[in-house]
Short mmCIF file of C-alpha atoms in Angstrom, two decimals:
data_model
loop_
_atom_site.label_atom_id
_atom_site.label_comp_id
_atom_site.label_asym_id
_atom_site.label_seq_id
_atom_site.Cartn_x
_atom_site.Cartn_y
_atom_site.Cartn_z
CA GLU A 1 123.18 98.61 135.08
CA VAL A 2 126.17 100.69 136.10
CA GLN A 3 126.56 100.76 139.88
CA LEU A 4 129.13 102.46 142.07
CA VAL A 5 128.79 101.98 145.82
CA GLU A 6 131.06 103.88 148.18
CA SER A 7 131.82 102.83 151.74
CA GLY A 8 134.22 103.66 154.54
CA GLY A 9 133.07 107.14 155.46
CA ASP A 10 133.20 107.88 159.17
CA ARG A 11 133.91 110.49 161.79
CA VAL A 12 137.62 110.79 162.56
CA GLN A 13 139.84 113.14 164.54
CA PRO A 14 142.21 115.56 162.84
CA GLY A 15 145.42 113.79 161.93
CA GLY A 16 143.64 110.47 161.56
CA SER A 17 143.28 108.15 158.59
CA LEU A 18 140.47 106.54 156.63
CA ARG A 19 140.25 104.32 153.60
CA LEU A 20 137.28 104.74 151.29
CA ALA A 21 136.24 102.01 148.90
CA CYS A 22 134.02 102.05 145.84
CA ALA A 23 132.66 98.73 144.62
CA VAL A 24 131.59 98.83 141.01
CA SER A 25 129.49 96.57 138.81
CA GLY A 26 127.68 96.60 135.49
CA PHE A 27 130.63 97.65 133.33
CA PRO A 28 134.20 96.55 132.55
CA PHE A 29 135.97 98.35 135.41
CA SER A 30 139.45 97.82 134.00
CA ASP A 31 138.53 99.82 130.86
CA TYR A 32 137.78 103.07 132.68
CA TRP A 33 139.63 105.91 134.33
CA MET A 34 138.14 106.62 137.76
CA HIS A 35 137.92 109.68 139.99
CA TRP A 36 137.14 110.76 143.51
CA VAL A 37 135.21 114.02 143.86
CA ARG A 38 134.13 115.61 147.12
CA GLN A 39 131.47 118.07 148.17
CA ASP A 40 131.45 120.07 151.36
CA PRO A 41 127.97 120.04 152.88
CA GLY A 42 125.92 122.67 151.08
CA LYS A 43 128.76 123.67 148.79
CA GLY A 44 130.17 122.93 145.36
CA LEU A 45 132.00 119.99 143.82
CA VAL A 46 135.77 119.58 144.12
CA TRP A 47 137.83 117.04 142.20
CA VAL A 48 140.18 115.09 144.46
CA ALA A 49 142.06 112.50 142.43
CA ARG A 50 142.01 110.31 139.35
CA ILE A 51 143.60 107.04 138.25
CA ASN A 52 143.98 105.57 134.80
CA SER A 53 142.50 102.27 133.76
CA ASP A 54 145.40 100.02 134.76
CA GLY A 55 146.42 101.98 137.84
CA SER A 56 149.80 103.08 136.49
CA SER A 57 149.07 106.82 136.49
CA THR A 58 147.47 109.05 139.12
CA SER A 59 146.79 112.76 139.60
CA TYR A 60 145.77 114.72 142.70
CA ALA A 61 144.38 118.06 143.71
CA ASP A 62 147.02 120.20 145.40
CA SER A 63 144.96 120.24 148.59
CA VAL A 64 145.36 116.47 149.07
CA LYS A 65 148.68 115.77 147.38
CA GLY A 66 151.00 113.84 149.67
CA ARG A 67 148.17 112.91 152.04
CA PHE A 68 145.71 110.96 149.87
CA THR A 69 146.39 107.96 147.63
CA ILE A 70 144.05 106.67 144.95
CA SER A 71 144.38 103.05 143.90
CA ARG A 72 142.36 100.28 142.31
CA ASP A 73 142.00 96.52 142.27
CA ASN A 74 140.85 95.54 138.81
CA SER A 75 140.51 91.89 139.81
CA GLU A 76 137.99 92.83 142.53
CA ASN A 77 136.40 95.83 140.75
CA ILE A 78 137.14 98.17 143.64
CA LEU A 79 138.46 101.73 143.70
CA TYR A 80 140.14 103.03 146.85
CA LEU A 81 141.05 106.33 148.43
CA GLN A 82 143.51 106.17 151.31
CA MET A 83 143.28 109.38 153.30
CA ASN A 84 146.00 110.20 155.82
CA SER A 85 146.73 113.27 157.96
CA LEU A 86 143.10 114.27 157.72
CA ARG A 87 142.15 117.90 158.35
CA VAL A 88 138.90 119.54 159.37
CA GLU A 89 138.64 120.96 155.86
CA ASP A 90 138.57 117.43 154.40
CA THR A 91 135.05 117.05 155.81
CA ALA A 92 132.80 116.29 152.84
CA VAL A 93 130.74 113.74 150.99
CA TYR A 94 133.14 111.76 148.81
CA TYR A 95 131.88 110.47 145.47
CA CYS A 96 133.36 107.78 143.29
CA VAL A 97 133.00 108.76 139.60
CA ARG A 98 133.47 106.75 136.43
CA ALA A 99 135.17 108.78 133.71
CA SER A 100 133.01 111.86 134.40
CA ASP A 101 129.77 110.08 133.51
CA SER A 102 128.47 107.94 136.40
CA TRP A 103 128.51 108.74 140.09
CA GLY A 104 128.07 106.73 143.25
CA GLN A 105 125.75 107.88 146.01
CA GLY A 106 128.60 109.21 148.14
CA THR A 107 130.01 108.52 151.59
CA LEU A 108 130.34 111.13 154.34
CA VAL A 109 133.69 111.84 155.94
CA THR A 110 133.66 114.05 159.01
CA VAL A 111 136.92 115.26 160.50
CA SER A 112 136.37 116.77 163.90
CA SER A 113 137.77 116.69 167.38
CA ASP B 1 145.03 125.35 136.69
CA ILE B 2 141.97 125.89 134.51
CA GLN B 3 139.55 128.27 136.18
CA MET B 4 135.81 127.87 135.62
CA THR B 5 133.42 130.81 135.65
CA GLN B 6 129.79 129.75 135.69
CA SER B 7 126.96 132.26 135.50
CA PRO B 8 124.56 133.11 136.87
CA SER B 9 125.09 131.62 140.34
CA SER B 10 121.33 131.47 140.76
CA LEU B 11 118.22 132.31 138.80
CA SER B 12 114.50 132.38 139.26
CA ALA B 13 112.35 131.06 136.46
CA SER B 14 108.84 129.83 135.74
CA LEU B 15 107.54 126.64 134.24
CA GLY B 16 107.93 126.73 130.47
CA ASP B 17 110.72 129.31 130.53
CA ARG B 18 113.84 128.98 128.44
CA VAL B 19 116.88 128.93 130.70
CA ILE B 20 120.47 129.52 129.63
CA ILE B 21 123.49 128.86 131.86
CA SER B 22 126.99 129.86 130.82
CA CYS B 23 130.38 128.41 131.62
CA ARG B 24 133.67 129.99 130.68
CA THR B 25 137.08 128.38 131.13
CA SER B 26 140.35 130.27 131.57
CA GLN B 27 141.99 128.30 128.75
CA SER B 28 140.76 126.04 126.01
CA VAL B 29 139.35 122.69 127.04
CA THR B 30 138.34 121.89 123.44
CA THR B 31 135.07 119.99 124.01
CA ASN B 32 136.07 118.29 127.28
CA LEU B 33 133.29 120.07 129.11
CA HIS B 34 130.38 118.34 130.81
CA TRP B 35 127.20 119.45 132.57
CA TYR B 36 125.57 117.90 135.64
CA GLN B 37 122.30 118.32 137.46
CA GLN B 38 122.18 117.87 141.22
CA LYS B 39 119.15 117.75 143.47
CA PRO B 40 119.37 118.09 147.27
CA GLY B 41 120.75 115.01 148.96
CA LYS B 42 121.50 113.28 145.67
CA ALA B 43 124.60 112.65 143.61
CA PRO B 44 125.14 114.71 140.46
CA LYS B 45 123.65 113.31 137.28
CA LEU B 46 125.29 113.72 133.87
CA LEU B 47 123.20 115.89 131.54
CA ILE B 48 125.56 116.71 128.70
CA TYR B 49 128.98 115.29 127.92
CA ARG B 50 131.68 116.57 125.61
CA ALA B 51 129.92 119.93 125.39
CA SER B 52 126.91 118.89 123.33
CA THR B 53 126.11 115.16 123.57
CA LEU B 54 123.01 114.02 125.42
CA PRO B 55 123.37 110.70 127.26
CA ASN B 56 120.61 108.17 126.79
CA GLY B 57 117.58 109.01 128.88
CA VAL B 58 118.20 112.74 129.23
CA PRO B 59 115.21 114.73 127.91
CA SER B 60 115.71 116.57 124.65
CA ARG B 61 114.78 119.91 126.25
CA PHE B 62 118.37 119.95 127.52
CA SER B 63 121.07 120.98 125.07
CA GLY B 64 124.68 122.05 125.23
CA SER B 65 126.87 124.05 122.93
CA GLY B 66 130.30 125.58 122.71
CA SER B 67 133.95 124.68 122.37
CA GLY B 68 137.25 126.13 123.45
CA THR B 69 136.47 128.42 126.36
CA ASP B 70 132.78 129.32 126.11
CA PHE B 71 129.95 126.91 126.73
CA THR B 72 126.21 127.04 127.25
CA LEU B 73 123.60 124.77 128.78
CA THR B 74 120.06 125.47 127.59
CA ILE B 75 116.81 124.17 128.98
CA SER B 76 114.25 124.92 126.29
CA SER B 77 111.10 124.67 128.43
CA LEU B 78 111.58 124.42 132.18
CA GLN B 79 109.73 121.54 133.84
CA PRO B 80 109.00 121.02 137.57
CA GLU B 81 111.68 118.35 137.87
CA ASP B 82 114.34 120.72 136.49
CA PHE B 83 114.55 122.84 139.61
CA ALA B 84 118.02 121.90 140.81
CA THR B 85 121.63 123.02 140.82
CA TYR B 86 123.67 122.71 137.64
CA TYR B 87 127.45 122.40 137.38
CA CYS B 88 129.88 122.52 134.49
CA HIS B 89 133.09 120.46 134.67
CA GLN B 90 136.26 120.30 132.60
CA SER B 91 138.10 117.02 132.18
CA HIS B 92 140.68 118.40 129.76
CA SER B 93 143.64 118.53 132.11
CA PRO B 94 144.36 118.01 135.78
CA PRO B 95 143.54 119.38 138.20
CA LEU B 96 140.04 118.79 136.90
CA THR B 97 137.72 121.60 137.92
CA PHE B 98 134.05 122.40 138.36
CA GLY B 99 132.08 125.57 137.99
CA GLY B 100 130.59 127.08 141.11
CA GLY B 101 127.08 125.94 140.26
CA THR B 102 123.82 127.56 139.17
CA LYS B 103 120.79 127.09 141.37
CA VAL B 104 117.57 127.19 139.37
CA GLU B 105 114.62 128.17 141.55
CA ILE B 106 110.98 128.92 141.03
#
């Protein structure tokens, strides 16, 4: 069974940092591109970043470029999102997504003073 | 960036109704267009991938069609468990984008 389990969400002050993790199982992680997608409470879905299967290529939404870094550890089957210089508008549930087909349950990030 | 226009943003329907949701992209995404269903407090669930393919386990009352810039999600006979919000999503080129969602209500 495909499983994606996010962790690391927390409440943080503006300007702070967080690192999200997504532990995966049930499929060959190193074969798949992975994404982070976020959703403001009560609002729509917004793509944040993606990484190719071996970690050599990444893409970001303009809103997070230069502040967020997506990475992966294929030996540990973990996807990461390092979030720096956090803003109030980064408040959202963050989902780990496998190649547009399988989603984790999400982890809540709240940026507030 | 590829813009997504999903319509309607909400609709009211009855059990057994046929429901059609549209998604238009600002440039061709070929068939790199997917549909998701989301219920409150839950993660989105893949309904249709690559415009028209049903994943295993998705009921056959769901179908997708289209290519290029115009796509449609059809629910042939609305069931109680289908009341939810539906999103289209293009994975053709970054930044990947989502439609604004269609809330299907009773």
